[in-house]
Amino acid sequence: MLSLCSSSSMAKASLTLPTNSFPTFIHPQNISTSLTSAPFNSQFFGLKLSHSSISKTTSSPPSSFKRGFIFAKVSKGSKPPAFTLKDQDGKTVSLSKYKGKPVVAYFYPADETPGCTKQACAFRDSYEKFKKAGAEVVGISGDDSSSHKAFAKKYKLPFTLLSDEGNKVRKEWGVPGDFFGSLPGRETYVLDKNGVVQLVYNNQFQPEKHIDETLKLLQSL
């Protein structure tokens, strides 16, 4: 008959386990070091990343994380702050230019990134429907005018792209970032002919949905 081990013998057995039987844990600091030790250049959710930007996000939490979630200042029923920005041709464009007609203003992370290209081309393909609804389409990002011009020419974009260098307008409108503010967000606003916001739509991962939701609202106005 097998005999049961006493609690004391079991305790001794547990103390004599070889050290290599325990799993090895990696300290978070080592993860940051390994990510930034080799050259890295990729695109992530519509944002151009480099190893330097990875270092910033992995070495310490972004300030927005410390403050908590970011909520948009511009909401349905409000009038957004006015702006004056340069378009892809270097011409000055003000929000007041569109007074008297609906405006679809969409903020996107950057030119030439996969999600942003897909979104821009979707707006392009549905542009006649927006014109039929009497609406103007305006894309806004932090890229400069020359970047916008090349982007618009490459994909034959028929609408205006505005350069918000320094993301001043993005901040004034309170466009929320993704991943606790570490990535620029993708947000679409629909303003009616009186300049009042009728829709705020945010979806970083399905950029084409911005077009569907926007047209749906415009057709109901």
mmCIF file of C-alpha atoms in Angstrom:
data_model
loop_
_atom_site.group_PDB
_atom_site.id
_atom_site.type_symbol
_atom_site.label_atom_id
_atom_site.label_comp_id
_atom_site.label_asym_id
_atom_site.label_seq_id
_atom_site.Cartn_x
_atom_site.Cartn_y
_atom_site.Cartn_z
ATOM 1 C CA MET A 1 0.000 0.000 0.000
ATOM 2 C CA LEU A 2 1.242 3.451 -0.860
ATOM 3 C CA SER A 3 1.827 5.752 2.090
ATOM 4 C CA LEU A 4 0.938 9.418 2.053
ATOM 5 C CA CYS A 5 3.750 11.952 2.418
ATOM 6 C CA SER A 6 3.645 14.111 5.487
ATOM 7 C CA SER A 7 3.214 17.855 5.184
ATOM 8 C CA SER A 8 6.800 18.366 6.373
ATOM 9 C CA SER A 9 8.276 16.089 3.700
ATOM 10 C CA MET A 10 6.206 17.804 1.059
ATOM 11 C CA ALA A 11 7.486 21.152 2.211
ATOM 12 C CA LYS A 12 11.084 19.900 1.957
ATOM 13 C CA ALA A 13 10.411 18.595 -1.531
ATOM 14 C CA SER A 14 9.055 21.922 -2.649
ATOM 15 C CA LEU A 15 12.136 23.680 -1.361
ATOM 16 C CA THR A 16 14.541 21.478 -3.312
ATOM 17 C CA LEU A 17 13.026 22.121 -6.751
ATOM 18 C CA PRO A 18 15.729 23.142 -9.253
ATOM 19 C CA THR A 19 15.786 26.808 -10.043
ATOM 20 C CA ASN A 20 15.446 26.202 -13.778
ATOM 21 C CA SER A 21 11.962 24.770 -13.226
ATOM 22 C CA PHE A 22 10.565 28.271 -12.722
ATOM 23 C CA PRO A 23 9.502 30.353 -15.763
ATOM 24 C CA THR A 24 11.697 33.266 -16.768
ATOM 25 C CA PHE A 25 10.032 36.671 -16.642
ATOM 26 C CA ILE A 26 11.089 39.577 -18.830
ATOM 27 C CA HIS A 27 11.252 42.964 -17.220
ATOM 28 C CA PRO A 28 9.277 45.661 -19.134
ATOM 29 C CA GLN A 29 12.421 47.749 -19.382
ATOM 30 C CA ASN A 30 14.089 44.967 -21.346
ATOM 31 C CA ILE A 31 11.139 44.900 -23.774
ATOM 32 C CA SER A 32 11.613 48.610 -24.468
ATOM 33 C CA THR A 33 15.356 48.059 -25.026
ATOM 34 C CA SER A 34 14.816 45.162 -27.407
ATOM 35 C CA LEU A 35 12.289 47.120 -29.447
ATOM 36 C CA THR A 36 14.561 50.111 -29.897
ATOM 37 C CA SER A 37 17.933 48.377 -30.261
ATOM 38 C CA ALA A 38 17.423 47.577 -33.962
ATOM 39 C CA PRO A 39 16.356 49.838 -36.831
ATOM 40 C CA PHE A 40 12.582 49.805 -37.234
ATOM 41 C CA ASN A 41 10.293 51.504 -39.698
ATOM 42 C CA SER A 42 6.697 50.454 -40.137
ATOM 43 C CA GLN A 43 3.123 51.655 -40.404
ATOM 44 C CA PHE A 44 0.612 51.056 -37.654
ATOM 45 C CA PHE A 45 -3.091 51.921 -37.895
ATOM 46 C CA GLY A 46 -2.482 54.771 -40.335
ATOM 47 C CA LEU A 47 0.545 56.275 -38.537
ATOM 48 C CA LYS A 48 4.129 56.313 -39.754
ATOM 49 C CA LEU A 49 6.328 54.929 -36.995
ATOM 50 C CA SER A 50 10.070 54.877 -36.483
ATOM 51 C CA HIS A 51 12.190 53.299 -33.773
ATOM 52 C CA SER A 52 12.432 56.696 -32.063
ATOM 53 C CA SER A 53 8.640 56.976 -31.730
ATOM 54 C CA ILE A 54 8.485 53.397 -30.424
ATOM 55 C CA SER A 55 11.079 54.339 -27.806
ATOM 56 C CA LYS A 56 8.948 57.256 -26.629
ATOM 57 C CA THR A 57 5.800 55.174 -26.274
ATOM 58 C CA THR A 58 7.458 52.207 -24.566
ATOM 59 C CA SER A 59 9.807 54.005 -22.200
ATOM 60 C CA SER A 60 7.037 55.796 -20.326
ATOM 61 C CA PRO A 61 3.242 56.144 -20.542
ATOM 62 C CA PRO A 62 2.034 59.109 -22.618
ATOM 63 C CA SER A 63 0.791 62.127 -20.707
ATOM 64 C CA SER A 64 -2.767 61.450 -21.882
ATOM 65 C CA PHE A 65 -2.617 58.077 -20.134
ATOM 66 C CA LYS A 66 -1.824 59.806 -16.864
ATOM 67 C CA ARG A 67 -4.755 62.187 -17.317
ATOM 68 C CA GLY A 68 -7.202 59.460 -18.356
ATOM 69 C CA PHE A 69 -9.290 59.097 -21.490
ATOM 70 C CA ILE A 70 -9.544 62.011 -23.930
ATOM 71 C CA PHE A 71 -13.033 63.149 -24.879
ATOM 72 C CA ALA A 72 -13.857 65.289 -27.929
ATOM 73 C CA LYS A 73 -14.631 68.924 -27.216
ATOM 74 C CA VAL A 74 -16.696 69.261 -30.392
ATOM 75 C CA SER A 75 -19.908 67.278 -30.055
ATOM 76 C CA LYS A 76 -23.250 66.939 -31.791
ATOM 77 C CA GLY A 77 -25.258 70.163 -31.575
ATOM 78 C CA SER A 78 -22.215 72.404 -31.104
ATOM 79 C CA LYS A 79 -20.389 74.783 -33.431
ATOM 80 C CA PRO A 80 -16.680 73.908 -33.788
ATOM 81 C CA PRO A 81 -13.884 76.486 -33.535
ATOM 82 C CA ALA A 82 -13.172 78.340 -36.781
ATOM 83 C CA PHE A 83 -9.919 77.671 -38.617
ATOM 84 C CA THR A 84 -7.815 78.997 -41.474
ATOM 85 C CA LEU A 85 -5.389 76.515 -43.049
ATOM 86 C CA LYS A 86 -3.430 75.971 -46.281
ATOM 87 C CA ASP A 87 -4.759 73.497 -48.836
ATOM 88 C CA GLN A 88 -2.751 71.181 -51.110
ATOM 89 C CA ASP A 89 -2.093 74.085 -53.494
ATOM 90 C CA GLY A 90 -0.856 76.373 -50.736
ATOM 91 C CA LYS A 91 -4.020 78.488 -50.822
ATOM 92 C CA THR A 92 -5.607 79.740 -47.599
ATOM 93 C CA VAL A 93 -8.950 78.159 -46.749
ATOM 94 C CA SER A 94 -11.238 79.143 -43.864
ATOM 95 C CA LEU A 95 -14.097 77.142 -42.404
ATOM 96 C CA SER A 96 -16.367 80.137 -42.991
ATOM 97 C CA LYS A 97 -15.900 79.605 -46.744
ATOM 98 C CA TYR A 98 -18.360 76.724 -46.549
ATOM 99 C CA LYS A 99 -21.107 78.626 -44.759
ATOM 100 C CA GLY A 100 -24.518 77.859 -46.210
ATOM 101 C CA LYS A 101 -23.789 74.259 -47.204
ATOM 102 C CA PRO A 102 -23.107 70.992 -45.357
ATOM 103 C CA VAL A 103 -19.450 70.191 -44.680
ATOM 104 C CA VAL A 104 -17.824 66.821 -44.080
ATOM 105 C CA ALA A 105 -14.564 67.515 -42.240
ATOM 106 C CA TYR A 106 -12.561 64.393 -41.550
ATOM 107 C CA PHE A 107 -9.362 64.241 -39.532
ATOM 108 C CA TYR A 108 -6.955 61.447 -40.438
ATOM 109 C CA PRO A 109 -3.485 60.426 -39.164
ATOM 110 C CA ALA A 110 -1.229 60.824 -42.231
ATOM 111 C CA ASP A 111 -0.939 60.780 -46.026
ATOM 112 C CA GLU A 112 0.096 57.592 -47.801
ATOM 113 C CA THR A 113 -0.619 55.219 -44.919
ATOM 114 C CA PRO A 114 -2.822 52.189 -45.667
ATOM 115 C CA GLY A 115 -5.915 53.149 -43.659
ATOM 116 C CA CYS A 116 -5.805 56.811 -44.683
ATOM 117 C CA THR A 117 -5.351 55.941 -48.356
ATOM 118 C CA LYS A 118 -8.308 53.569 -48.200
ATOM 119 C CA GLN A 119 -10.426 56.250 -46.542
ATOM 120 C CA ALA A 120 -9.448 58.982 -49.015
ATOM 121 C CA CYS A 121 -10.158 56.745 -52.010
ATOM 122 C CA ALA A 122 -13.543 55.797 -50.537
ATOM 123 C CA PHE A 123 -14.440 59.500 -50.262
ATOM 124 C CA ARG A 124 -13.218 59.934 -53.846
ATOM 125 C CA ASP A 125 -15.341 57.061 -55.150
ATOM 126 C CA SER A 126 -18.454 58.472 -53.458
ATOM 127 C CA TYR A 127 -17.682 62.117 -54.205
ATOM 128 C CA GLU A 128 -20.547 62.505 -56.703
ATOM 129 C CA LYS A 129 -22.985 61.384 -53.994
ATOM 130 C CA PHE A 130 -21.606 64.056 -51.661
ATOM 131 C CA LYS A 131 -21.966 66.686 -54.384
ATOM 132 C CA LYS A 132 -25.535 65.564 -55.002
ATOM 133 C CA ALA A 133 -26.223 66.102 -51.298
ATOM 134 C CA GLY A 134 -24.744 69.601 -51.653
ATOM 135 C CA ALA A 135 -21.884 68.834 -49.250
ATOM 136 C CA GLU A 136 -18.200 69.749 -49.325
ATOM 137 C CA VAL A 137 -15.587 67.174 -48.274
ATOM 138 C CA VAL A 138 -12.463 68.374 -46.466
ATOM 139 C CA GLY A 139 -9.634 66.126 -45.242
ATOM 140 C CA ILE A 140 -7.364 67.416 -42.466
ATOM 141 C CA SER A 141 -4.042 66.047 -41.187
ATOM 142 C CA GLY A 142 -0.714 67.329 -39.884
ATOM 143 C CA ASP A 143 1.069 66.783 -43.227
ATOM 144 C CA ASP A 144 2.296 69.853 -45.104
ATOM 145 C CA SER A 145 0.824 71.177 -48.351
ATOM 146 C CA SER A 146 3.402 69.474 -50.590
ATOM 147 C CA SER A 147 2.623 66.096 -49.039
ATOM 148 C CA HIS A 148 -1.097 66.712 -49.544
ATOM 149 C CA LYS A 149 -0.537 67.734 -53.168
ATOM 150 C CA ALA A 150 1.393 64.550 -53.965
ATOM 151 C CA PHE A 151 -1.208 62.443 -52.141
ATOM 152 C CA ALA A 152 -4.127 64.077 -53.974
ATOM 153 C CA LYS A 153 -2.410 63.788 -57.366
ATOM 154 C CA LYS A 154 -1.434 60.141 -56.906
ATOM 155 C CA TYR A 155 -4.960 59.022 -56.012
ATOM 156 C CA LYS A 156 -6.874 61.650 -58.035
ATOM 157 C CA LEU A 157 -8.636 63.068 -54.993
ATOM 158 C CA PRO A 158 -11.212 65.685 -56.082
ATOM 159 C CA PHE A 159 -11.684 67.313 -52.685
ATOM 160 C CA THR A 160 -9.708 69.683 -50.467
ATOM 161 C CA LEU A 161 -6.927 68.519 -48.149
ATOM 162 C CA LEU A 162 -5.891 70.958 -45.425
ATOM 163 C CA SER A 163 -2.558 71.117 -43.659
ATOM 164 C CA ASP A 164 -2.870 71.311 -39.880
ATOM 165 C CA GLU A 165 0.852 71.479 -39.104
ATOM 166 C CA GLY A 166 1.433 71.204 -35.380
ATOM 167 C CA ASN A 167 -2.073 69.710 -35.045
ATOM 168 C CA LYS A 168 -3.410 73.006 -33.718
ATOM 169 C CA VAL A 169 -6.940 72.575 -35.122
ATOM 170 C CA ARG A 170 -6.996 68.913 -34.099
ATOM 171 C CA LYS A 171 -6.308 69.998 -30.523
ATOM 172 C CA GLU A 172 -8.823 72.866 -30.627
ATOM 173 C CA TRP A 173 -11.544 70.542 -31.858
ATOM 174 C CA GLY A 174 -10.533 67.983 -29.251
ATOM 175 C CA VAL A 175 -10.117 65.142 -31.732
ATOM 176 C CA PRO A 176 -9.425 62.121 -29.501
ATOM 177 C CA GLY A 177 -6.331 60.037 -30.100
ATOM 178 C CA ASP A 178 -6.163 56.262 -30.085
ATOM 179 C CA PHE A 179 -4.258 54.074 -27.610
ATOM 180 C CA PHE A 180 -4.514 56.629 -24.803
ATOM 181 C CA GLY A 181 -3.594 59.495 -27.107
ATOM 182 C CA SER A 182 -0.329 58.006 -28.400
ATOM 183 C CA LEU A 183 -1.675 57.839 -31.989
ATOM 184 C CA PRO A 184 -3.597 60.530 -33.924
ATOM 185 C CA GLY A 185 -7.268 59.611 -34.120
ATOM 186 C CA ARG A 186 -9.523 59.222 -37.142
ATOM 187 C CA GLU A 187 -12.636 61.356 -36.667
ATOM 188 C CA THR A 188 -15.317 62.589 -39.067
ATOM 189 C CA TYR A 189 -17.592 65.577 -38.425
ATOM 190 C CA VAL A 190 -20.685 66.494 -40.437
ATOM 191 C CA LEU A 191 -21.719 70.144 -40.165
ATOM 192 C CA ASP A 192 -25.071 71.326 -41.493
ATOM 193 C CA LYS A 193 -25.508 74.500 -43.571
ATOM 194 C CA ASN A 194 -25.613 76.552 -40.351
ATOM 195 C CA GLY A 195 -22.263 75.202 -39.172
ATOM 196 C CA VAL A 196 -23.779 73.025 -36.429
ATOM 197 C CA VAL A 197 -22.342 69.546 -35.933
ATOM 198 C CA GLN A 198 -24.891 66.828 -36.723
ATOM 199 C CA LEU A 199 -22.592 63.805 -36.555
ATOM 200 C CA VAL A 200 -19.309 62.853 -34.904
ATOM 201 C CA TYR A 201 -18.031 59.484 -36.063
ATOM 202 C CA ASN A 202 -14.884 57.723 -34.872
ATOM 203 C CA ASN A 203 -13.557 54.417 -36.179
ATOM 204 C CA GLN A 204 -9.812 53.904 -36.526
ATOM 205 C CA PHE A 205 -9.978 50.384 -37.883
ATOM 206 C CA GLN A 206 -12.729 50.643 -40.544
ATOM 207 C CA PRO A 207 -12.055 53.903 -42.399
ATOM 208 C CA GLU A 208 -14.611 53.162 -45.120
ATOM 209 C CA LYS A 209 -17.374 53.213 -42.484
ATOM 210 C CA HIS A 210 -16.892 56.979 -42.203
ATOM 211 C CA ILE A 211 -18.233 57.364 -45.733
ATOM 212 C CA ASP A 212 -21.236 55.093 -45.141
ATOM 213 C CA GLU A 213 -22.284 56.809 -41.913
ATOM 214 C CA THR A 214 -21.696 60.286 -43.348
ATOM 215 C CA LEU A 215 -23.771 59.716 -46.487
ATOM 216 C CA LYS A 216 -26.532 58.145 -44.447
ATOM 217 C CA LEU A 217 -26.837 61.310 -42.366
ATOM 218 C CA LEU A 218 -26.531 63.739 -45.303
ATOM 219 C CA GLN A 219 -29.315 61.957 -47.138
ATOM 220 C CA SER A 220 -31.571 62.406 -44.114
ATOM 221 C CA LEU A 221 -30.999 66.158 -43.739
#
